[in-house]
């Protein structure tokens, strides 16, 4: 996956806020990218594992720049969906352990940037720069005892950031597999006396 540095967002962020040092701005941008990726599950990757023995732990994301923030689906070689708690156990969003011997596993997962890489997915930069900059501006305007501190503007940018996250998350949900249902409330028949 292609990545970009936080400095690519800086020109757009400077249109929203002036005063903070570039280091603070890049830190706020990185935090906004992580929050955006976590809440939207927009950036997804897949990985194939040829053999997975019982009790063996694996890292979901084998990419240095990203860690998994949500496991979306695991399929076996025949395309059958694996069941958490029966076939595998999630120790964290980025660590799984096998409960049975498995072969030909395909993992689908959402990712966020890792703290070590300090980069953003190019997809986010290309389509959601304004959303990320709104989130970073909200954080920066809330910094206490700074000349640029302005809680009212922070609330305005936070609302824009939240709306951008909702829009991206809605897109991801609409494009996801229909059998990935987050809430299932079956109809229950009751006998009334």
mmCIF file with all atom_site columns, C-alpha atoms in Angstrom:
data_model
loop_
_atom_site.group_PDB
_atom_site.id
_atom_site.type_symbol
_atom_site.label_atom_id
_atom_site.label_alt_id
_atom_site.label_comp_id
_atom_site.label_asym_id
_atom_site.label_entity_id
_atom_site.label_seq_id
_atom_site.pdbx_PDB_ins_code
_atom_site.Cartn_x
_atom_site.Cartn_y
_atom_site.Cartn_z
_atom_site.occupancy
_atom_site.B_iso_or_equiv
_atom_site.pdbx_formal_charge
_atom_site.auth_seq_id
_atom_site.auth_comp_id
_atom_site.auth_asym_id
_atom_site.auth_atom_id
_atom_site.pdbx_PDB_model_num
ATOM 1   C CA . UNK A 1 1   ? 0.000   0.000   0.000  1.00 0.00 ? 1   UNK A CA 1
ATOM 2   C CA . UNK A 1 2   ? 1.266   3.443   -0.881 1.00 0.00 ? 2   UNK A CA 1
ATOM 3   C CA . UNK A 1 3   ? 1.879   5.857   1.974  1.00 0.00 ? 3   UNK A CA 1
ATOM 4   C CA . UNK A 1 4   ? 2.523   9.576   2.373  1.00 0.00 ? 4   UNK A CA 1
ATOM 5   C CA . UNK A 1 5   ? 4.181   11.553  5.128  1.00 0.00 ? 5   UNK A CA 1
ATOM 6   C CA . UNK A 1 6   ? 2.305   13.854  7.465  1.00 0.00 ? 6   UNK A CA 1
ATOM 7   C CA . UNK A 1 7   ? 3.986   16.851  5.816  1.00 0.00 ? 7   UNK A CA 1
ATOM 8   C CA . UNK A 1 8   ? 1.737   16.404  2.749  1.00 0.00 ? 8   UNK A CA 1
ATOM 9   C CA . UNK A 1 9   ? -1.242  17.520  4.871  1.00 0.00 ? 9   UNK A CA 1
ATOM 10  C CA . UNK A 1 10  ? 0.515   20.622  6.257  1.00 0.00 ? 10  UNK A CA 1
ATOM 11  C CA . UNK A 1 11  ? -0.400  23.144  3.509  1.00 0.00 ? 11  UNK A CA 1
ATOM 12  C CA . UNK A 1 12  ? -4.106  22.390  3.943  1.00 0.00 ? 12  UNK A CA 1
ATOM 13  C CA . UNK A 1 13  ? -3.871  22.479  7.735  1.00 0.00 ? 13  UNK A CA 1
ATOM 14  C CA . UNK A 1 14  ? -2.103  25.864  7.610  1.00 0.00 ? 14  UNK A CA 1
ATOM 15  C CA . UNK A 1 15  ? -5.228  27.282  5.932  1.00 0.00 ? 15  UNK A CA 1
ATOM 16  C CA . UNK A 1 16  ? -7.180  26.375  9.081  1.00 0.00 ? 16  UNK A CA 1
ATOM 17  C CA . UNK A 1 17  ? -4.749  27.336  11.846 1.00 0.00 ? 17  UNK A CA 1
ATOM 18  C CA . UNK A 1 18  ? -1.572  29.388  12.142 1.00 0.00 ? 18  UNK A CA 1
ATOM 19  C CA . UNK A 1 19  ? 0.810   29.467  15.046 1.00 0.00 ? 19  UNK A CA 1
ATOM 20  C CA . UNK A 1 20  ? 1.654   25.878  16.024 1.00 0.00 ? 20  UNK A CA 1
ATOM 21  C CA . UNK A 1 21  ? 5.034   24.465  15.110 1.00 0.00 ? 21  UNK A CA 1
ATOM 22  C CA . UNK A 1 22  ? 5.168   21.912  12.303 1.00 0.00 ? 22  UNK A CA 1
ATOM 23  C CA . UNK A 1 23  ? 6.043   19.178  14.828 1.00 0.00 ? 23  UNK A CA 1
ATOM 24  C CA . UNK A 1 24  ? 2.819   19.784  16.773 1.00 0.00 ? 24  UNK A CA 1
ATOM 25  C CA . UNK A 1 25  ? 0.815   19.995  13.571 1.00 0.00 ? 25  UNK A CA 1
ATOM 26  C CA . UNK A 1 26  ? 2.232   16.701  12.272 1.00 0.00 ? 26  UNK A CA 1
ATOM 27  C CA . UNK A 1 27  ? 1.506   15.020  15.623 1.00 0.00 ? 27  UNK A CA 1
ATOM 28  C CA . UNK A 1 28  ? -2.107  16.266  15.527 1.00 0.00 ? 28  UNK A CA 1
ATOM 29  C CA . UNK A 1 29  ? -2.403  15.111  11.901 1.00 0.00 ? 29  UNK A CA 1
ATOM 30  C CA . UNK A 1 30  ? -1.102  11.649  12.775 1.00 0.00 ? 30  UNK A CA 1
ATOM 31  C CA . UNK A 1 31  ? -3.575  11.329  15.656 1.00 0.00 ? 31  UNK A CA 1
ATOM 32  C CA . UNK A 1 32  ? -6.400  12.402  13.326 1.00 0.00 ? 32  UNK A CA 1
ATOM 33  C CA . UNK A 1 33  ? -5.372  9.802   10.710 1.00 0.00 ? 33  UNK A CA 1
ATOM 34  C CA . UNK A 1 34  ? -5.281  7.040   13.345 1.00 0.00 ? 34  UNK A CA 1
ATOM 35  C CA . UNK A 1 35  ? -8.690  8.021   14.710 1.00 0.00 ? 35  UNK A CA 1
ATOM 36  C CA . UNK A 1 36  ? -10.122 8.256   11.180 1.00 0.00 ? 36  UNK A CA 1
ATOM 37  C CA . UNK A 1 37  ? -8.812  4.813   10.172 1.00 0.00 ? 37  UNK A CA 1
ATOM 38  C CA . UNK A 1 38  ? -10.006 3.191   13.408 1.00 0.00 ? 38  UNK A CA 1
ATOM 39  C CA . UNK A 1 39  ? -13.511 4.568   13.314 1.00 0.00 ? 39  UNK A CA 1
ATOM 40  C CA . UNK A 1 40  ? -14.184 4.177   9.588  1.00 0.00 ? 40  UNK A CA 1
ATOM 41  C CA . UNK A 1 41  ? -12.430 0.848   8.872  1.00 0.00 ? 41  UNK A CA 1
ATOM 42  C CA . UNK A 1 42  ? -11.930 2.394   5.429  1.00 0.00 ? 42  UNK A CA 1
ATOM 43  C CA . UNK A 1 43  ? -8.409  1.145   4.736  1.00 0.00 ? 43  UNK A CA 1
ATOM 44  C CA . UNK A 1 44  ? -8.446  -2.641  4.437  1.00 0.00 ? 44  UNK A CA 1
ATOM 45  C CA . UNK A 1 45  ? -5.806  -5.228  3.597  1.00 0.00 ? 45  UNK A CA 1
ATOM 46  C CA . UNK A 1 46  ? -5.774  -8.969  3.156  1.00 0.00 ? 46  UNK A CA 1
ATOM 47  C CA . UNK A 1 47  ? -3.206  -11.632 3.867  1.00 0.00 ? 47  UNK A CA 1
ATOM 48  C CA . UNK A 1 48  ? -2.968  -15.355 3.176  1.00 0.00 ? 48  UNK A CA 1
ATOM 49  C CA . UNK A 1 49  ? -1.487  -17.818 5.672  1.00 0.00 ? 49  UNK A CA 1
ATOM 50  C CA . UNK A 1 50  ? -0.631  -21.215 4.231  1.00 0.00 ? 50  UNK A CA 1
ATOM 51  C CA . UNK A 1 51  ? -0.414  -23.104 7.540  1.00 0.00 ? 51  UNK A CA 1
ATOM 52  C CA . UNK A 1 52  ? -1.491  -22.143 11.064 1.00 0.00 ? 52  UNK A CA 1
ATOM 53  C CA . UNK A 1 53  ? -0.920  -24.647 13.879 1.00 0.00 ? 53  UNK A CA 1
ATOM 54  C CA . UNK A 1 54  ? -2.997  -24.882 17.058 1.00 0.00 ? 54  UNK A CA 1
ATOM 55  C CA . UNK A 1 55  ? -1.767  -22.504 19.758 1.00 0.00 ? 55  UNK A CA 1
ATOM 56  C CA . UNK A 1 56  ? 0.470   -20.495 17.424 1.00 0.00 ? 56  UNK A CA 1
ATOM 57  C CA . UNK A 1 57  ? 0.113   -16.713 17.622 1.00 0.00 ? 57  UNK A CA 1
ATOM 58  C CA . UNK A 1 58  ? 0.295   -14.597 14.496 1.00 0.00 ? 58  UNK A CA 1
ATOM 59  C CA . UNK A 1 59  ? 0.332   -10.872 13.856 1.00 0.00 ? 59  UNK A CA 1
ATOM 60  C CA . UNK A 1 60  ? -2.555  -9.969  11.613 1.00 0.00 ? 60  UNK A CA 1
ATOM 61  C CA . UNK A 1 61  ? -0.727  -7.194  9.783  1.00 0.00 ? 61  UNK A CA 1
ATOM 62  C CA . UNK A 1 62  ? 2.701   -8.105  8.511  1.00 0.00 ? 62  UNK A CA 1
ATOM 63  C CA . UNK A 1 63  ? 3.259   -4.592  7.131  1.00 0.00 ? 63  UNK A CA 1
ATOM 64  C CA . UNK A 1 64  ? 5.681   -2.388  9.114  1.00 0.00 ? 64  UNK A CA 1
ATOM 65  C CA . UNK A 1 65  ? 3.722   0.787   8.362  1.00 0.00 ? 65  UNK A CA 1
ATOM 66  C CA . UNK A 1 66  ? 0.326   -0.481  9.563  1.00 0.00 ? 66  UNK A CA 1
ATOM 67  C CA . UNK A 1 67  ? -1.266  -2.445  12.379 1.00 0.00 ? 67  UNK A CA 1
ATOM 68  C CA . UNK A 1 68  ? -4.674  -4.082  12.299 1.00 0.00 ? 68  UNK A CA 1
ATOM 69  C CA . UNK A 1 69  ? -7.393  -2.175  14.149 1.00 0.00 ? 69  UNK A CA 1
ATOM 70  C CA . UNK A 1 70  ? -10.288 -4.496  13.274 1.00 0.00 ? 70  UNK A CA 1
ATOM 71  C CA . UNK A 1 71  ? -10.499 -8.064  12.012 1.00 0.00 ? 71  UNK A CA 1
ATOM 72  C CA . UNK A 1 72  ? -13.158 -8.140  9.312  1.00 0.00 ? 72  UNK A CA 1
ATOM 73  C CA . UNK A 1 73  ? -13.189 -11.748 8.143  1.00 0.00 ? 73  UNK A CA 1
ATOM 74  C CA . UNK A 1 74  ? -11.222 -15.011 8.117  1.00 0.00 ? 74  UNK A CA 1
ATOM 75  C CA . UNK A 1 75  ? -11.866 -17.668 5.453  1.00 0.00 ? 75  UNK A CA 1
ATOM 76  C CA . UNK A 1 76  ? -10.389 -21.123 5.051  1.00 0.00 ? 76  UNK A CA 1
ATOM 77  C CA . UNK A 1 77  ? -9.120  -22.529 1.733  1.00 0.00 ? 77  UNK A CA 1
ATOM 78  C CA . UNK A 1 78  ? -12.679 -23.465 0.701  1.00 0.00 ? 78  UNK A CA 1
ATOM 79  C CA . UNK A 1 79  ? -13.989 -19.938 1.347  1.00 0.00 ? 79  UNK A CA 1
ATOM 80  C CA . UNK A 1 80  ? -15.858 -20.931 4.507  1.00 0.00 ? 80  UNK A CA 1
ATOM 81  C CA . UNK A 1 81  ? -15.928 -18.238 7.171  1.00 0.00 ? 81  UNK A CA 1
ATOM 82  C CA . UNK A 1 82  ? -14.009 -19.155 10.337 1.00 0.00 ? 82  UNK A CA 1
ATOM 83  C CA . UNK A 1 83  ? -15.694 -18.657 13.692 1.00 0.00 ? 83  UNK A CA 1
ATOM 84  C CA . UNK A 1 84  ? -14.049 -16.685 16.504 1.00 0.00 ? 84  UNK A CA 1
ATOM 85  C CA . UNK A 1 85  ? -13.871 -18.725 19.700 1.00 0.00 ? 85  UNK A CA 1
ATOM 86  C CA . UNK A 1 86  ? -14.094 -21.984 17.750 1.00 0.00 ? 86  UNK A CA 1
ATOM 87  C CA . UNK A 1 87  ? -11.404 -21.763 15.071 1.00 0.00 ? 87  UNK A CA 1
ATOM 88  C CA . UNK A 1 88  ? -9.322  -18.879 16.413 1.00 0.00 ? 88  UNK A CA 1
ATOM 89  C CA . UNK A 1 89  ? -9.078  -16.479 19.327 1.00 0.00 ? 89  UNK A CA 1
ATOM 90  C CA . UNK A 1 90  ? -8.363  -12.751 18.999 1.00 0.00 ? 90  UNK A CA 1
ATOM 91  C CA . UNK A 1 91  ? -5.897  -11.644 21.669 1.00 0.00 ? 91  UNK A CA 1
ATOM 92  C CA . UNK A 1 92  ? -5.939  -8.097  20.274 1.00 0.00 ? 92  UNK A CA 1
ATOM 93  C CA . UNK A 1 93  ? -6.972  -6.518  16.967 1.00 0.00 ? 93  UNK A CA 1
ATOM 94  C CA . UNK A 1 94  ? -3.476  -7.294  15.659 1.00 0.00 ? 94  UNK A CA 1
ATOM 95  C CA . UNK A 1 95  ? -2.800  -10.689 17.321 1.00 0.00 ? 95  UNK A CA 1
ATOM 96  C CA . UNK A 1 96  ? -4.619  -13.991 16.773 1.00 0.00 ? 96  UNK A CA 1
ATOM 97  C CA . UNK A 1 97  ? -4.050  -17.510 18.045 1.00 0.00 ? 97  UNK A CA 1
ATOM 98  C CA . UNK A 1 98  ? -5.323  -20.694 16.386 1.00 0.00 ? 98  UNK A CA 1
ATOM 99  C CA . UNK A 1 99  ? -7.621  -23.014 18.327 1.00 0.00 ? 99  UNK A CA 1
ATOM 100 C CA . UNK A 1 100 ? -7.442  -25.735 15.639 1.00 0.00 ? 100 UNK A CA 1
ATOM 101 C CA . UNK A 1 101 ? -4.979  -26.601 12.877 1.00 0.00 ? 101 UNK A CA 1
ATOM 102 C CA . UNK A 1 102 ? -5.837  -24.478 9.839  1.00 0.00 ? 102 UNK A CA 1
ATOM 103 C CA . UNK A 1 103 ? -4.500  -24.248 6.289  1.00 0.00 ? 103 UNK A CA 1
ATOM 104 C CA . UNK A 1 104 ? -4.991  -21.774 3.466  1.00 0.00 ? 104 UNK A CA 1
ATOM 105 C CA . UNK A 1 105 ? -6.375  -18.983 5.624  1.00 0.00 ? 105 UNK A CA 1
ATOM 106 C CA . UNK A 1 106 ? -7.252  -15.591 4.140  1.00 0.00 ? 106 UNK A CA 1
ATOM 107 C CA . UNK A 1 107 ? -7.520  -12.680 6.591  1.00 0.00 ? 107 UNK A CA 1
ATOM 108 C CA . UNK A 1 108 ? -9.327  -9.426  5.798  1.00 0.00 ? 108 UNK A CA 1
ATOM 109 C CA . UNK A 1 109 ? -8.664  -6.602  8.235  1.00 0.00 ? 109 UNK A CA 1
ATOM 110 C CA . UNK A 1 110 ? -8.845  -2.835  8.642  1.00 0.00 ? 110 UNK A CA 1
ATOM 111 C CA . UNK A 1 111 ? -5.591  -1.017  9.382  1.00 0.00 ? 111 UNK A CA 1
ATOM 112 C CA . UNK A 1 112 ? -4.313  2.130   11.014 1.00 0.00 ? 112 UNK A CA 1
ATOM 113 C CA . UNK A 1 113 ? -0.816  3.639   10.790 1.00 0.00 ? 113 UNK A CA 1
ATOM 114 C CA . UNK A 1 114 ? 1.702   2.358   13.319 1.00 0.00 ? 114 UNK A CA 1
ATOM 115 C CA . UNK A 1 115 ? 3.465   4.769   15.687 1.00 0.00 ? 115 UNK A CA 1
ATOM 116 C CA . UNK A 1 116 ? 6.854   3.678   14.343 1.00 0.00 ? 116 UNK A CA 1
ATOM 117 C CA . UNK A 1 117 ? 6.144   4.596   10.724 1.00 0.00 ? 117 UNK A CA 1
ATOM 118 C CA . UNK A 1 118 ? 4.338   7.944   11.185 1.00 0.00 ? 118 UNK A CA 1
ATOM 119 C CA . UNK A 1 119 ? 2.804   7.822   7.721  1.00 0.00 ? 119 UNK A CA 1
ATOM 120 C CA . UNK A 1 120 ? -0.700  7.860   6.275  1.00 0.00 ? 120 UNK A CA 1
ATOM 121 C CA . UNK A 1 121 ? -2.322  5.717   3.589  1.00 0.00 ? 121 UNK A CA 1
ATOM 122 C CA . UNK A 1 122 ? -2.298  7.532   0.260  1.00 0.00 ? 122 UNK A CA 1
ATOM 123 C CA . UNK A 1 123 ? -6.012  6.710   -0.077 1.00 0.00 ? 123 UNK A CA 1
ATOM 124 C CA . UNK A 1 124 ? -6.790  8.833   2.985  1.00 0.00 ? 124 UNK A CA 1
ATOM 125 C CA . UNK A 1 125 ? -4.629  11.709  1.760  1.00 0.00 ? 125 UNK A CA 1
ATOM 126 C CA . UNK A 1 126 ? -6.162  11.591  -1.729 1.00 0.00 ? 126 UNK A CA 1
ATOM 127 C CA . UNK A 1 127 ? -9.838  11.545  -0.684 1.00 0.00 ? 127 UNK A CA 1
ATOM 128 C CA . UNK A 1 128 ? -10.073 12.768  2.915  1.00 0.00 ? 128 UNK A CA 1
ATOM 129 C CA . UNK A 1 129 ? -7.409  15.473  3.370  1.00 0.00 ? 129 UNK A CA 1
ATOM 130 C CA . UNK A 1 130 ? -9.972  18.035  4.482  1.00 0.00 ? 130 UNK A CA 1
ATOM 131 C CA . UNK A 1 131 ? -11.443 15.630  7.054  1.00 0.00 ? 131 UNK A CA 1
ATOM 132 C CA . UNK A 1 132 ? -8.006  14.854  8.534  1.00 0.00 ? 132 UNK A CA 1
ATOM 133 C CA . UNK A 1 133 ? -7.098  18.545  8.652  1.00 0.00 ? 133 UNK A CA 1
ATOM 134 C CA . UNK A 1 134 ? -10.380 19.329  10.434 1.00 0.00 ? 134 UNK A CA 1
ATOM 135 C CA . UNK A 1 135 ? -9.560  16.717  13.080 1.00 0.00 ? 135 UNK A CA 1
ATOM 136 C CA . UNK A 1 136 ? -6.018  18.047  13.534 1.00 0.00 ? 136 UNK A CA 1
ATOM 137 C CA . UNK A 1 137 ? -7.263  21.641  13.749 1.00 0.00 ? 137 UNK A CA 1
ATOM 138 C CA . UNK A 1 138 ? -9.800  20.640  16.422 1.00 0.00 ? 138 UNK A CA 1
ATOM 139 C CA . UNK A 1 139 ? -6.989  19.104  18.501 1.00 0.00 ? 139 UNK A CA 1
ATOM 140 C CA . UNK A 1 140 ? -4.697  22.109  18.054 1.00 0.00 ? 140 UNK A CA 1
ATOM 141 C CA . UNK A 1 141 ? -7.381  24.678  18.909 1.00 0.00 ? 141 UNK A CA 1
ATOM 142 C CA . UNK A 1 142 ? -7.962  22.824  22.189 1.00 0.00 ? 142 UNK A CA 1
ATOM 143 C CA . UNK A 1 143 ? -4.338  23.060  23.337 1.00 0.00 ? 143 UNK A CA 1
ATOM 144 C CA . UNK A 1 144 ? -4.416  25.005  26.612 1.00 0.00 ? 144 UNK A CA 1
ATOM 145 C CA . UNK A 1 145 ? -2.604  28.295  27.185 1.00 0.00 ? 145 UNK A CA 1
ATOM 146 C CA . UNK A 1 146 ? -1.533  28.816  23.578 1.00 0.00 ? 146 UNK A CA 1
ATOM 147 C CA . UNK A 1 147 ? -2.098  31.981  21.538 1.00 0.00 ? 147 UNK A CA 1
ATOM 148 C CA . UNK A 1 148 ? -4.255  30.006  19.086 1.00 0.00 ? 148 UNK A CA 1
ATOM 149 C CA . UNK A 1 149 ? -6.459  28.309  21.737 1.00 0.00 ? 149 UNK A CA 1
ATOM 150 C CA . UNK A 1 150 ? -10.112 28.674  20.717 1.00 0.00 ? 150 UNK A CA 1
ATOM 151 C CA . UNK A 1 151 ? -12.609 26.100  22.066 1.00 0.00 ? 151 UNK A CA 1
ATOM 152 C CA . UNK A 1 152 ? -15.422 27.430  19.872 1.00 0.00 ? 152 UNK A CA 1
ATOM 153 C CA . UNK A 1 153 ? -13.457 26.886  16.658 1.00 0.00 ? 153 UNK A CA 1
ATOM 154 C CA . UNK A 1 154 ? -12.275 23.516  18.009 1.00 0.00 ? 154 UNK A CA 1
ATOM 155 C CA . UNK A 1 155 ? -15.904 22.439  18.391 1.00 0.00 ? 155 UNK A CA 1
ATOM 156 C CA . UNK A 1 156 ? -16.669 23.572  14.833 1.00 0.00 ? 156 UNK A CA 1
ATOM 157 C CA . UNK A 1 157 ? -13.756 21.607  13.363 1.00 0.00 ? 157 UNK A CA 1
ATOM 158 C CA . UNK A 1 158 ? -14.545 18.583  15.543 1.00 0.00 ? 158 UNK A CA 1
ATOM 159 C CA . UNK A 1 159 ? -18.097 18.540  14.163 1.00 0.00 ? 159 UNK A CA 1
ATOM 160 C CA . UNK A 1 160 ? -16.718 18.616  10.595 1.00 0.00 ? 160 UNK A CA 1
ATOM 161 C CA . UNK A 1 161 ? -14.250 15.833  11.463 1.00 0.00 ? 161 UNK A CA 1
ATOM 162 C CA . UNK A 1 162 ? -17.006 13.686  12.972 1.00 0.00 ? 162 UNK A CA 1
ATOM 163 C CA . UNK A 1 163 ? -19.208 14.213  9.917  1.00 0.00 ? 163 UNK A CA 1
ATOM 164 C CA . UNK A 1 164 ? -16.333 13.216  7.617  1.00 0.00 ? 164 UNK A CA 1
ATOM 165 C CA . UNK A 1 165 ? -15.785 10.052  9.651  1.00 0.00 ? 165 UNK A CA 1
ATOM 166 C CA . UNK A 1 166 ? -19.483 9.210   9.413  1.00 0.00 ? 166 UNK A CA 1
ATOM 167 C CA . UNK A 1 167 ? -19.458 9.730   5.656  1.00 0.00 ? 167 UNK A CA 1
ATOM 168 C CA . UNK A 1 168 ? -16.404 7.475   5.147  1.00 0.00 ? 168 UNK A CA 1
ATOM 169 C CA . UNK A 1 169 ? -17.747 4.819   7.548  1.00 0.00 ? 169 UNK A CA 1
ATOM 170 C CA . UNK A 1 170 ? -21.087 4.815   5.736  1.00 0.00 ? 170 UNK A CA 1
ATOM 171 C CA . UNK A 1 171 ? -19.269 4.267   2.438  1.00 0.00 ? 171 UNK A CA 1
ATOM 172 C CA . UNK A 1 172 ? -17.318 1.334   3.937  1.00 0.00 ? 172 UNK A CA 1
ATOM 173 C CA . UNK A 1 173 ? -20.466 -0.271  5.366  1.00 0.00 ? 173 UNK A CA 1
ATOM 174 C CA . UNK A 1 174 ? -22.304 0.049   2.057  1.00 0.00 ? 174 UNK A CA 1
ATOM 175 C CA . UNK A 1 175 ? -19.415 -1.565  0.186  1.00 0.00 ? 175 UNK A CA 1
ATOM 176 C CA . UNK A 1 176 ? -18.851 -4.358  2.721  1.00 0.00 ? 176 UNK A CA 1
ATOM 177 C CA . UNK A 1 177 ? -19.986 -7.928  2.420  1.00 0.00 ? 177 UNK A CA 1
ATOM 178 C CA . UNK A 1 178 ? -23.682 -8.275  3.241  1.00 0.00 ? 178 UNK A CA 1
ATOM 179 C CA . UNK A 1 179 ? -23.141 -11.261 5.560  1.00 0.00 ? 179 UNK A CA 1
ATOM 180 C CA . UNK A 1 180 ? -21.035 -9.169  7.936  1.00 0.00 ? 180 UNK A CA 1
ATOM 181 C CA . UNK A 1 181 ? -23.870 -8.063  10.173 1.00 0.00 ? 181 UNK A CA 1
ATOM 182 C CA . UNK A 1 182 ? -22.970 -6.160  13.308 1.00 0.00 ? 182 UNK A CA 1
ATOM 183 C CA . UNK A 1 183 ? -26.273 -6.657  15.087 1.00 0.00 ? 183 UNK A CA 1
ATOM 184 C CA . UNK A 1 184 ? -28.715 -9.482  14.667 1.00 0.00 ? 184 UNK A CA 1
ATOM 185 C CA . UNK A 1 185 ? -32.065 -9.283  16.413 1.00 0.00 ? 185 UNK A CA 1
ATOM 186 C CA . UNK A 1 186 ? -34.160 -12.255 15.279 1.00 0.00 ? 186 UNK A CA 1
ATOM 187 C CA . UNK A 1 187 ? -37.950 -12.261 15.510 1.00 0.00 ? 187 UNK A CA 1
ATOM 188 C CA . UNK A 1 188 ? -39.112 -14.119 18.617 1.00 0.00 ? 188 UNK A CA 1
ATOM 189 C CA . UNK A 1 189 ? -42.532 -15.703 18.876 1.00 0.00 ? 189 UNK A CA 1
ATOM 190 C CA . UNK A 1 190 ? -44.314 -15.265 22.184 1.00 0.00 ? 190 UNK A CA 1
ATOM 191 C CA . UNK A 1 191 ? -47.319 -17.039 23.550 1.00 0.00 ? 191 UNK A CA 1
ATOM 192 C CA . UNK A 1 192 ? -49.721 -14.716 25.328 1.00 0.00 ? 192 UNK A CA 1
ATOM 193 C CA . UNK A 1 193 ? -52.235 -16.041 27.855 1.00 0.00 ? 193 UNK A CA 1
#
